[in-house]
Amino acid sequence: MTVTVHQFPCLSDNYGFLVRDDATGLAACVDTPDAGAILRELKALGWKLDLILNTHWHPDHAGGNAEIKAATGATVVGPQEVERLGQAPDRIVSGGDAVMLGRTQFEVIESGGHTLGHVAYFDAADKVAFVGDTLFALGCGRLFEGAPEQMWASLQRLAALPDETTVYCAHEYTASNARFALSVDDDPALKARTDEIFAARERGEPTVPTSIGLEKATNPFLRAPRLAPKMGLVGVPDHQAFAAVRQAKDAFKG
Ligand code: ZN
Ligand code: FE
């Protein structure tokens, strides 16, 4: 099976994603940052919306559910925590579940930490992952609800996907992530990537999607165990190295 992914910017720095199962023509939107924008894109593409796939409960991810469901009749699929916005998903999913969009199967991957119930959606046949606010290009989500152990385990589940996996992150935070990454890591591969990132942003181009292989090689959060000694942390567990990098990013001004 193959899918077609349509990505577009919305709100101040979110991306909207529409994904179509090519065999049946059925489409899903991943998160609902901006109902008006998503409905306009759907209409322009002429796609029929079957599913809304939520990654987590934040309003810039699930806030447009009701309006899009009312306009399209799509089924809302997401973690239980989405009910915090007032309406539970039609189908509640958690790690290990499978969701079918036409003939395309998405595996639900538990990815809590940014919020406790955050999930990602992985289409193994096409090697495409929608990771919400868990993994960003050169970054990761802030720990609003979870502990570093939980977020580290979530990032490791994503890092275990095939290197060629195309990773759709929910925000364009890459330039600011790149400035932080350069402050903690002097790896040549990172330097080369950040040069490309700054040039792309100057041209107004997106830096999403990324790939698992590229993030494993250059993302300072995934590389935390290797960066920890430079930060004065020796012999600490990996999740503690990760926590130190996350804290440094939270405090970073640049
Ligand atoms: Zn969020
Ligand atoms: Fe977000």
XYZ file of C-alpha atoms in Angstrom, residues 32-191:
160
model
C -6.479 19.410 14.127
C -4.505 22.589 14.794
C -6.722 24.778 12.584
C -10.096 23.434 11.417
C -10.612 26.170 8.810
C -7.227 25.585 7.197
C -7.612 21.790 7.215
C -11.104 21.923 5.660
C -9.834 24.297 2.955
C -6.896 22.005 2.099
C -9.181 18.953 2.025
C -11.516 20.686 -0.386
C -8.659 21.813 -2.626
C -7.324 18.246 -2.791
C -10.776 16.716 -3.209
C -9.969 14.073 -0.591
C -12.600 12.370 1.556
C -11.823 12.515 5.265
C -12.350 9.221 7.067
C -10.283 9.658 10.242
C -8.919 12.284 12.583
C -5.809 10.926 14.310
C -4.886 12.848 17.467
C -1.438 12.609 19.014
C -2.273 14.413 22.273
C -4.791 16.661 23.966
C -3.202 20.108 23.478
C -5.542 22.574 21.721
C -3.091 23.076 18.824
C -3.474 19.324 18.149
C -7.068 18.428 19.029
C -8.820 21.813 19.207
C -10.340 21.505 15.723
C -11.783 17.992 16.225
C -15.437 18.992 16.711
C -15.590 21.363 13.749
C -13.881 18.932 11.355
C -15.961 15.985 12.548
C -19.152 18.019 12.086
C -18.113 19.065 8.580
C -16.884 15.659 7.354
C -18.360 12.917 9.565
C -14.819 11.628 10.209
C -14.170 9.296 13.139
C -11.944 10.769 15.865
C -9.169 8.407 16.999
C -6.848 9.376 19.822
C -5.622 8.813 23.344
C -8.063 9.065 26.244
C -6.520 12.364 27.394
C -8.124 14.170 24.424
C -11.340 14.174 26.504
C -9.745 16.982 28.533
C -10.839 19.322 25.727
C -14.471 18.361 26.392
C -15.118 15.446 24.023
C -13.617 11.952 24.188
C -12.395 10.440 20.890
C -14.833 8.073 19.150
C -12.130 5.432 19.418
C -9.581 5.545 22.219
C -6.186 4.073 21.354
C -2.941 3.412 23.183
C 0.459 1.907 22.418
C 0.324 -1.353 20.466
C -3.085 -0.711 18.864
C -3.533 -0.675 15.102
C -5.654 1.807 13.153
C -6.739 1.163 9.550
C -7.107 3.958 7.006
C -8.499 2.090 4.021
C -5.839 -0.579 3.443
C -3.077 1.286 5.265
C -2.291 0.252 8.801
C -0.987 2.661 11.398
C 0.662 1.249 14.460
C 0.031 3.318 17.598
C 3.261 3.975 19.487
C 3.134 5.107 23.092
C 5.142 8.313 23.226
C 4.250 10.001 26.507
C 6.345 12.662 28.182
C 5.281 15.938 26.540
C 1.827 14.909 27.769
C 1.272 11.670 29.674
C -0.898 9.995 27.039
C 0.834 11.219 23.862
C 0.889 8.695 20.993
C 2.588 8.540 17.588
C 1.275 6.823 14.436
C 3.575 4.645 12.302
C 2.775 3.205 8.883
C 5.391 0.446 8.648
C 4.643 -0.451 5.010
C 5.466 3.079 3.823
C 7.897 3.892 6.648
C 6.055 7.060 7.602
C 5.653 8.283 11.205
C 3.582 11.113 12.641
C 5.178 11.976 15.955
C 3.255 15.042 17.185
C 5.225 16.945 19.822
C 7.472 14.051 20.924
C 10.350 14.267 18.426
C 11.217 17.402 16.454
C 13.909 18.049 13.879
C 16.941 18.500 16.186
C 14.577 18.727 19.141
C 12.001 17.074 21.348
C 8.852 18.220 23.122
C 8.960 19.974 26.455
C 8.141 17.775 29.433
C 4.868 19.419 30.470
C 3.492 16.303 32.174
C 5.925 13.397 32.055
C 9.227 12.621 33.742
C 12.509 12.316 31.817
C 12.406 8.494 32.134
C 9.079 8.355 30.292
C 10.158 10.763 27.543
C 13.488 8.998 27.075
C 11.699 5.649 26.701
C 9.322 7.246 24.177
C 12.193 8.710 22.160
C 13.921 5.317 22.182
C 10.780 3.676 20.760
C 10.860 6.183 17.905
C 14.627 5.826 17.447
C 14.084 2.063 17.028
C 12.057 2.632 13.836
C 13.942 2.073 10.557
C 16.473 4.815 9.743
C 14.683 5.576 6.441
C 11.416 6.355 8.252
C 10.040 9.735 7.192
C 9.198 11.647 10.353
C 6.477 14.283 10.350
C 6.872 16.563 13.391
C 4.045 18.908 14.356
C 6.011 22.170 14.588
C 8.610 24.168 12.667
C 10.964 24.733 15.604
C 14.084 23.633 13.759
C 16.093 26.865 13.505
C 15.829 27.513 17.227
C 16.554 23.828 17.944
C 19.614 24.109 15.684
C 21.007 27.096 17.625
C 20.682 25.118 20.853
C 22.167 21.956 19.324
C 25.274 23.888 18.231
C 25.711 25.113 21.811
C 26.063 21.564 23.174
C 27.513 19.574 20.266
C 30.364 20.261 17.847
C 29.877 17.186 15.669
C 30.651 17.935 11.967
C 27.431 16.219 10.818
C 25.449 18.586 13.019
C 27.288 21.619 11.671
